[in-house]
Short mmCIF file of C-alpha atoms in Angstrom, two decimals:
data_model
loop_
_atom_site.label_atom_id
_atom_site.label_comp_id
_atom_site.label_asym_id
_atom_site.label_seq_id
_atom_site.Cartn_x
_atom_site.Cartn_y
_atom_site.Cartn_z
CA MET A 485 64.48 -18.70 -8.58
CA LYS A 486 65.75 -18.17 -12.09
CA ASN A 487 66.98 -14.61 -12.85
CA GLN A 488 65.20 -14.61 -16.14
CA VAL A 489 63.12 -12.11 -17.67
CA ILE A 490 60.24 -12.69 -20.20
CA LEU A 491 58.60 -10.05 -22.31
CA VAL A 492 55.47 -11.24 -24.13
CA SER A 493 53.58 -9.36 -26.77
CA LEU A 494 49.90 -10.19 -27.60
CA ASP A 495 49.44 -8.25 -30.75
CA GLY A 496 46.49 -5.88 -31.37
CA MET A 497 44.31 -6.45 -28.22
CA PRO A 498 42.44 -3.27 -27.09
CA ALA A 499 42.70 -2.62 -23.20
CA GLU A 500 39.05 -2.86 -22.47
CA VAL A 501 38.78 -5.92 -24.54
CA PHE A 502 41.33 -7.79 -22.52
CA LYS A 503 40.45 -6.52 -19.23
CA ASN A 504 36.89 -7.80 -19.78
CA ALA A 505 38.17 -11.16 -20.89
CA TRP A 506 40.61 -11.28 -18.00
CA GLU A 507 38.25 -10.49 -15.36
CA TYR A 508 35.82 -12.98 -16.76
CA HIS A 509 38.37 -15.63 -16.24
CA GLY A 510 38.61 -14.78 -12.55
CA SER A 511 42.24 -13.69 -12.08
CA ASP A 512 43.23 -10.98 -9.61
CA ILE A 513 46.35 -9.99 -11.30
CA HIS A 514 46.27 -6.35 -12.02
CA VAL A 515 45.87 -5.17 -15.58
CA GLN A 516 46.65 -1.68 -16.62
CA GLU A 517 45.81 0.36 -19.79
CA LEU A 518 49.03 0.74 -21.91
CA TRP A 519 49.22 4.05 -23.95
CA THR A 520 50.64 3.08 -27.38
CA VAL A 521 52.89 4.98 -29.76
CA TYR A 522 51.67 7.08 -32.69
CA PRO A 523 51.56 5.68 -35.30
CA SER A 524 49.87 2.75 -33.48
CA ILE A 525 51.17 0.08 -35.71
CA THR A 526 53.03 -3.37 -34.95
CA VAL A 527 56.65 -2.98 -36.05
CA PRO A 528 57.03 0.69 -34.70
CA ALA A 529 55.32 -0.23 -31.43
CA HIS A 530 57.71 -3.15 -30.87
CA VAL A 531 60.77 -1.15 -31.75
CA SER A 532 59.52 1.54 -29.22
CA ILE A 533 59.12 -1.07 -26.44
CA LEU A 534 62.88 -2.14 -26.89
CA THR A 535 64.12 1.53 -27.22
CA GLY A 536 61.95 3.75 -25.20
CA LYS A 537 61.84 5.99 -28.29
CA THR A 538 58.72 7.02 -30.19
CA PRO A 539 58.37 6.16 -33.85
CA GLU A 540 59.03 9.76 -34.74
CA GLU A 541 62.36 9.28 -32.84
CA HIS A 542 63.58 5.89 -33.99
CA GLY A 543 62.34 6.41 -37.41
CA ILE A 544 60.30 3.37 -38.16
CA MET A 545 56.53 4.43 -38.63
CA GLU A 546 54.93 1.70 -40.59
CA ASN A 547 55.32 -2.13 -41.27
CA LEU A 548 56.78 -0.85 -44.32
CA VAL A 549 59.79 1.46 -44.98
CA ILE A 550 61.28 3.51 -47.68
CA GLU A 551 65.02 3.15 -48.32
CA GLY A 552 67.77 4.48 -50.51
CA PRO A 553 68.13 6.90 -53.17
CA GLY A 554 65.68 5.19 -55.29
CA TYR A 555 63.08 5.32 -52.52
CA GLU A 556 62.50 1.50 -52.43
CA LYS A 557 59.65 0.08 -50.27
CA VAL A 558 60.76 -2.66 -48.04
CA SER A 559 58.35 -4.79 -46.22
CA LEU A 560 58.94 -5.63 -42.73
CA TYR A 561 56.26 -8.42 -42.63
CA HIS A 562 59.14 -10.61 -44.02
CA PRO A 563 62.51 -8.87 -43.97
CA THR A 564 65.56 -10.77 -44.90
CA LYS A 565 68.17 -11.00 -42.07
CA GLU A 566 70.32 -8.40 -43.68
CA GLU A 567 67.27 -6.11 -44.00
CA ALA A 568 66.36 -6.54 -40.24
CA MET A 569 70.04 -6.13 -39.11
CA ARG A 570 70.04 -2.77 -41.24
CA ILE A 571 66.63 -1.39 -40.10
CA MET A 572 66.52 -2.46 -36.53
CA PRO A 573 67.89 0.25 -34.53
CA GLN A 574 71.27 -0.57 -32.69
CA ASP A 575 70.39 1.23 -29.31
CA THR A 576 67.63 -1.30 -28.18
CA ILE A 577 67.68 -2.79 -24.62
CA VAL A 578 68.73 -6.02 -26.21
CA HIS A 579 71.73 -4.58 -27.71
CA GLU A 580 72.60 -3.11 -24.19
CA PHE A 581 72.24 -6.48 -22.45
CA ALA A 582 74.27 -8.38 -25.11
CA ALA A 583 77.18 -5.88 -24.55
CA LYS A 584 77.21 -6.59 -20.94
CA GLY A 585 77.51 -10.35 -21.70
CA LEU A 586 73.92 -11.29 -21.02
CA LYS A 587 72.18 -14.01 -23.16
CA CYS A 588 69.10 -12.80 -25.11
CA GLY A 589 66.71 -14.57 -27.44
CA SER A 590 63.63 -13.65 -29.37
CA ILE A 591 60.59 -15.84 -30.74
CA ASN A 592 58.76 -14.22 -33.75
CA TRP A 593 59.48 -10.78 -32.55
CA PRO A 594 59.01 -8.05 -35.39
CA LEU A 595 62.34 -7.46 -36.81
CA GLY A 596 63.78 -9.88 -34.28
CA ASP A 597 66.50 -11.13 -36.73
CA GLY A 598 68.00 -7.51 -36.18
CA LEU A 599 68.58 -8.30 -32.37
CA PRO A 600 71.68 -9.89 -30.96
CA GLY A 601 71.29 -13.27 -29.44
CA GLU A 602 69.34 -16.44 -30.72
CA ASN A 603 66.32 -15.42 -32.63
CA HIS A 604 63.36 -17.80 -34.00
CA SER A 605 61.66 -15.77 -36.73
CA GLU A 606 58.63 -16.39 -39.00
CA ASP A 607 57.13 -14.00 -41.22
CA LEU A 608 54.42 -11.76 -39.74
CA THR A 609 51.11 -12.70 -41.12
CA THR A 610 49.29 -10.17 -43.35
CA HIS A 611 45.69 -9.26 -42.93
CA GLU A 612 44.34 -9.67 -46.26
CA GLU A 613 42.43 -13.11 -45.83
CA ALA A 614 41.26 -15.54 -43.25
CA SER A 615 43.84 -17.99 -43.99
CA GLY A 616 46.35 -15.60 -42.19
CA VAL A 617 44.30 -15.93 -39.04
CA ARG A 618 44.61 -19.80 -39.22
CA ALA A 619 48.46 -19.51 -40.04
CA ALA A 620 48.85 -17.10 -37.04
CA ARG A 621 47.09 -19.48 -34.63
CA GLU A 622 49.47 -22.32 -35.78
CA LYS A 623 52.48 -20.23 -35.51
CA ASP A 624 51.41 -19.04 -32.08
CA LYS A 625 51.02 -22.56 -30.95
CA HIS A 626 54.65 -23.40 -32.08
CA ALA A 627 55.73 -20.15 -30.37
CA ILE A 628 54.26 -20.94 -26.88
CA GLU A 629 56.12 -24.44 -27.05
CA LEU A 630 59.31 -22.71 -27.80
CA LEU A 631 58.79 -20.16 -25.11
CA LYS A 632 57.96 -22.77 -22.44
CA ARG A 633 61.11 -24.67 -23.52
CA GLU A 634 63.30 -21.67 -23.00
CA MET A 635 61.76 -21.08 -19.67
CA GLU A 636 62.35 -24.63 -18.62
CA THR A 637 65.96 -24.54 -19.78
CA GLY A 638 66.56 -21.26 -18.25
CA ASP A 639 70.06 -20.38 -19.92
CA LYS A 640 68.85 -16.96 -21.32
CA ASP A 641 68.66 -13.71 -19.37
CA PHE A 642 66.06 -11.99 -21.43
CA ILE A 643 63.42 -13.28 -24.05
CA ALA A 644 61.00 -11.23 -26.11
CA ALA A 645 58.09 -13.42 -27.70
CA HIS A 646 55.21 -12.22 -29.91
CA PHE A 647 51.74 -13.77 -30.48
CA GLU A 648 49.56 -12.52 -33.26
CA GLU A 649 46.29 -14.40 -33.74
CA TYR A 650 44.16 -11.92 -32.11
CA ASP A 651 45.48 -9.05 -34.23
CA GLY A 652 44.87 -11.12 -37.59
CA ALA A 653 41.27 -12.13 -36.36
CA ALA A 654 40.26 -8.39 -35.52
CA HIS A 655 41.58 -7.18 -38.90
CA ILE A 656 39.76 -9.95 -40.75
CA TYR A 657 36.49 -10.42 -38.74
CA GLY A 658 36.10 -7.24 -36.68
CA VAL A 659 36.51 -6.43 -33.00
CA ASP A 660 33.27 -8.01 -31.88
CA ALA A 661 33.26 -11.21 -34.12
CA VAL A 662 32.98 -14.62 -32.68
CA GLN A 663 36.25 -15.54 -34.42
CA THR A 664 37.96 -12.50 -32.64
CA LEU A 665 36.52 -13.36 -29.20
CA ASP A 666 37.81 -16.88 -29.63
CA ALA A 667 41.32 -15.42 -30.51
CA CYS A 668 40.99 -13.44 -27.17
CA ALA A 669 40.27 -16.55 -25.16
CA HIS A 670 43.38 -18.14 -26.83
CA MET A 671 45.43 -15.38 -25.68
CA VAL A 672 44.19 -15.36 -22.21
CA ALA A 673 44.88 -19.13 -22.08
CA TYR A 674 48.47 -18.50 -23.25
CA ILE A 675 49.07 -16.02 -20.37
CA LYS A 676 47.63 -18.60 -17.79
CA GLU A 677 49.53 -21.42 -19.37
CA LEU A 678 52.91 -19.32 -19.26
CA THR A 679 52.33 -18.06 -15.62
CA GLU A 680 51.92 -21.59 -14.44
CA THR A 681 55.01 -22.51 -16.35
CA ALA A 682 56.87 -19.73 -14.63
CA LYS A 683 55.82 -20.90 -11.21
CA GLU A 684 56.98 -24.34 -11.86
CA CYS A 685 60.31 -23.03 -13.24
CA GLY A 686 60.77 -20.46 -10.44
CA ILE A 687 60.55 -17.50 -12.85
CA GLU A 688 58.97 -14.34 -11.37
CA LYS A 689 59.69 -11.64 -13.73
CA MET A 690 57.25 -11.56 -16.61
CA ILE A 691 55.66 -8.50 -18.56
CA PHE A 692 52.73 -9.08 -20.94
CA PHE A 693 51.48 -6.33 -23.18
CA SER A 694 49.63 -5.51 -26.39
CA ASP A 695 51.23 -3.09 -28.68
CA HIS A 696 48.09 -1.36 -29.77
CA GLY A 697 44.32 -1.89 -29.96
CA MET A 698 41.68 -1.97 -32.67
CA LEU A 699 38.75 -0.14 -34.18
CA ASP A 700 36.35 -1.27 -36.73
CA LYS A 701 36.71 0.05 -40.28
CA GLU A 702 34.07 2.44 -41.84
CA GLU A 703 35.52 3.31 -45.31
CA ASN A 704 38.65 2.94 -47.35
CA PHE A 705 40.72 5.82 -48.70
CA PHE A 706 43.57 5.78 -51.38
CA PRO A 707 45.57 8.94 -50.93
CA ASN A 708 47.84 8.33 -54.04
CA VAL A 709 44.77 7.95 -56.26
CA TYR A 710 43.02 10.84 -54.70
CA VAL A 711 45.88 13.22 -55.42
CA LYS A 712 46.32 11.91 -58.92
CA GLU A 713 42.64 12.73 -59.48
CA HIS A 714 43.13 16.13 -58.07
CA GLY A 715 45.89 17.59 -60.28
CA TYR A 716 49.09 15.71 -59.21
CA GLU A 717 49.26 12.89 -61.57
CA GLU A 718 52.77 13.82 -62.94
CA GLU A 719 54.21 14.11 -59.52
CA ILE A 720 53.03 10.66 -58.43
CA ALA A 721 54.13 9.23 -62.00
CA ARG A 722 57.53 10.70 -61.46
CA ARG A 723 57.74 9.52 -57.92
CA GLN A 724 58.29 12.80 -56.64
CA ILE A 725 55.63 12.36 -54.04
CA TYR A 726 54.17 9.14 -52.29
CA PHE A 727 52.05 8.24 -49.57
CA LEU A 728 52.89 4.99 -47.75
CA SER A 729 50.32 3.23 -45.89
CA ASP A 730 49.50 -0.51 -45.40
CA GLY A 731 45.82 -0.50 -44.41
CA SER A 732 45.95 1.56 -41.28
CA GLY A 733 44.53 4.57 -39.87
CA CYS A 734 47.29 6.97 -40.96
CA MET A 735 49.70 7.48 -43.78
CA GLN A 736 53.26 8.75 -44.45
CA PHE A 737 53.81 11.44 -46.80
CA TYR A 738 57.25 11.20 -48.92
CA SER A 739 58.17 14.00 -51.01
CA ARG A 740 61.08 15.61 -53.04
CA LEU A 741 59.33 18.72 -53.65
CA SER A 742 59.45 22.22 -52.11
CA GLU A 743 57.78 22.84 -48.77
CA GLU A 744 55.33 25.10 -50.57
CA LYS A 745 54.20 22.27 -52.87
CA ASN A 746 54.14 19.96 -49.99
CA THR A 747 51.75 22.26 -47.98
CA ALA A 748 49.50 22.59 -51.10
CA ILE A 749 49.46 18.65 -51.50
CA VAL A 750 48.46 18.25 -47.89
CA GLN A 751 45.84 20.74 -47.95
CA CYS A 752 44.47 18.97 -51.16
CA LEU A 753 44.17 15.91 -49.02
CA ARG A 754 42.63 17.80 -46.10
CA GLU A 755 39.92 18.88 -48.38
CA SER A 756 38.82 15.33 -48.80
CA GLY A 757 37.37 15.55 -45.39
CA ARG A 758 39.21 12.38 -44.37
CA ILE A 759 42.21 13.76 -42.46
CA GLU A 760 42.03 14.21 -38.67
CA LYS A 761 45.64 15.50 -38.16
CA VAL A 762 48.88 16.36 -39.96
CA LEU A 763 52.05 15.92 -38.05
CA TRP A 764 55.07 17.58 -39.90
CA LEU A 765 58.46 15.89 -39.48
CA GLU A 766 62.06 17.38 -39.63
CA GLY A 767 65.32 15.94 -40.54
CA GLU A 768 66.50 12.53 -41.91
CA ALA A 769 67.28 9.38 -40.27
CA ALA A 770 70.89 8.29 -39.89
CA GLY A 771 72.19 5.41 -41.91
CA GLU A 772 74.26 4.22 -44.76
CA GLU A 773 73.85 6.63 -47.66
CA ASP A 774 73.02 3.73 -50.35
CA LYS A 775 70.65 2.12 -47.86
CA LYS A 776 69.43 5.08 -46.07
CA LEU A 777 66.02 4.84 -44.09
CA ARG A 778 64.03 7.72 -45.63
CA ARG A 779 62.07 9.89 -43.33
CA PRO A 780 58.53 11.01 -44.52
CA ARG A 781 57.95 14.73 -44.56
CA ALA A 782 54.65 14.29 -42.48
CA ILE A 783 52.21 11.76 -40.93
CA LEU A 784 48.51 12.32 -41.79
CA GLU A 785 46.16 10.56 -39.39
CA MET A 786 42.78 9.59 -40.84
CA CYS A 787 39.54 10.37 -39.26
CA ALA A 788 38.31 7.45 -36.96
CA GLY A 789 37.17 4.62 -39.11
CA GLY A 790 39.07 5.63 -42.08
CA CYS A 791 41.56 3.06 -43.63
CA SER A 792 44.47 4.32 -45.79
CA GLU A 793 45.94 2.05 -48.65
CA ASP A 794 48.86 3.33 -50.66
CA ILE A 795 47.71 1.82 -53.94
CA LEU A 796 48.28 3.73 -57.30
CA ASP A 797 45.01 2.52 -58.79
CA ARG A 798 41.68 1.64 -57.37
CA GLU A 799 41.54 -1.97 -58.82
CA GLU A 800 44.80 -2.73 -56.67
CA GLU A 801 42.90 -2.71 -53.63
CA LYS A 802 43.71 -5.36 -51.03
CA TYR A 803 41.93 -4.56 -47.97
CA HIS A 804 38.25 -4.17 -49.19
CA GLU A 805 37.22 -7.09 -46.95
CA MET A 806 39.37 -5.91 -43.81
CA LYS A 807 36.90 -5.16 -40.92
CA GLY A 808 39.43 -3.85 -38.20
CA LEU A 809 42.47 -1.42 -38.23
CA HIS A 810 44.59 0.53 -36.09
CA GLY A 811 47.24 3.22 -36.60
CA TYR A 812 45.51 6.33 -35.12
CA ASP A 813 46.81 8.67 -32.33
CA PRO A 814 45.69 7.34 -29.17
CA GLU A 815 45.08 10.91 -27.82
CA HIS A 816 42.20 10.92 -30.43
CA VAL A 817 41.11 7.28 -30.58
CA ARG A 818 41.63 5.61 -27.23
CA GLU A 819 40.66 2.26 -28.58
CA MET A 820 44.29 2.23 -30.14
CA ASN A 821 45.64 1.55 -26.43
CA GLY A 822 46.70 -1.87 -25.43
CA PHE A 823 47.30 -3.39 -21.95
CA PHE A 824 49.98 -4.02 -19.50
CA LEU A 825 50.13 -7.17 -17.16
CA ALA A 826 53.07 -8.03 -14.84
CA TYR A 827 53.53 -11.50 -13.37
CA ASP A 828 55.75 -9.91 -10.60
CA PRO A 829 55.24 -11.84 -7.33
CA GLY A 830 57.91 -9.85 -5.67
CA ASN A 831 56.45 -6.47 -6.50
CA ARG A 832 59.59 -5.12 -8.04
CA LEU A 833 58.02 -2.88 -10.23
CA SER A 834 56.05 -1.09 -7.60
CA LEU A 835 53.16 -0.13 -10.18
CA LYS A 836 51.17 2.78 -9.06
CA GLY A 837 48.72 3.19 -11.79
CA GLY A 838 48.75 6.54 -13.79
CA LYS A 839 49.37 6.82 -17.52
CA LEU A 840 51.60 4.12 -18.31
CA LYS A 841 53.18 4.37 -21.95
CA ILE A 842 54.96 1.92 -24.14
CA THR A 843 58.18 4.05 -23.91
CA ASP A 844 58.15 3.52 -20.16
CA ILE A 845 58.61 -0.16 -20.38
CA PRO A 846 62.34 -0.41 -21.32
CA PRO A 847 63.59 0.94 -17.99
CA MET A 848 61.36 -1.60 -16.19
CA ILE A 849 62.80 -4.39 -18.08
CA LYS A 850 66.44 -3.12 -17.36
CA THR A 851 65.52 -2.97 -13.85
CA LEU A 852 64.25 -6.54 -13.85
CA VAL A 853 67.18 -7.86 -15.82
CA MET A 854 70.04 -6.34 -14.00
CA GLU A 855 68.61 -7.01 -10.52
CA GLY A 856 71.13 -9.16 -8.47
CA ARG A 857 73.76 -8.98 -11.51
CA THR A 858 77.19 -7.49 -11.73
CA GLU A 859 78.15 -6.29 -15.08
CA ARG A 860 80.39 -8.67 -16.96
#
């Protein structure tokens, strides 16, 4: 048996959608609901599953971040290697494994170039048009061949891989669309193909999961435009305040103003009737002063079905045609939760049900990776 651990992410698939598809295909492998993080967004969730920390703790709360004294926006869909190295936290389980002399690798993992080891990274696809779904499918096909090759070679102790066609399809077409159901079928087929490869290669330690679920969109909302139209045009123009959101169910509120003014601005947004919850944050994230990851003052959750976009003028709207989204707190919108599936013939994880969270997964992975090893 190869002492290799594989972590596979199937981006964006809701727990119930996957359970139904998996049962339909007749497998008796146990599937469990996986409680996601808040904000329930791809990059933050993928960092959480490698650190055991929530986005509030590790500091990455969107697929975009704000950095430096100029409050520059950095996209994590296609970061440079230098950006990935700077933004990825250095306390992941992959860093810990590398420090012990273990060999690690990743395939299309969000911010994967910021991890030690051999990483194959292609840009995350955005959810603006159907071409992104086709691109994601082709990328996934390439990724599964790369992963199977790694499994057959067996020279790495830990590999993390990411597949994203379902996420793209659900964004563009909606959760119940034929194209999205097809993407779900492809994801199920990938799991079956990978577990068969595992059996052939003598690999008995595989975890499959989805980082978040999906909900159909009901309306678009532009927080920067809204506050401009309600008395805060100067503050927006001078970049004293900014709402960051990439077409999701929540937004990050950045401000250089006083707490009194911040409270008034948030109350202005509350009066729109679109805000479900406000989570105020404390402190700044650590980092180099000239490229410091800026911490928002608050996270504002939209009411279910609301899609927040951080444009400054209405004509800049990108996501008018988008049908599905995520980002909400799973405690309010349970459709945000993903699934967990372990290919674990030896029953090493002893899963007993209960409320399983993304932040519970890193200790499981460490147990599997370190089984039978002595530290080098």
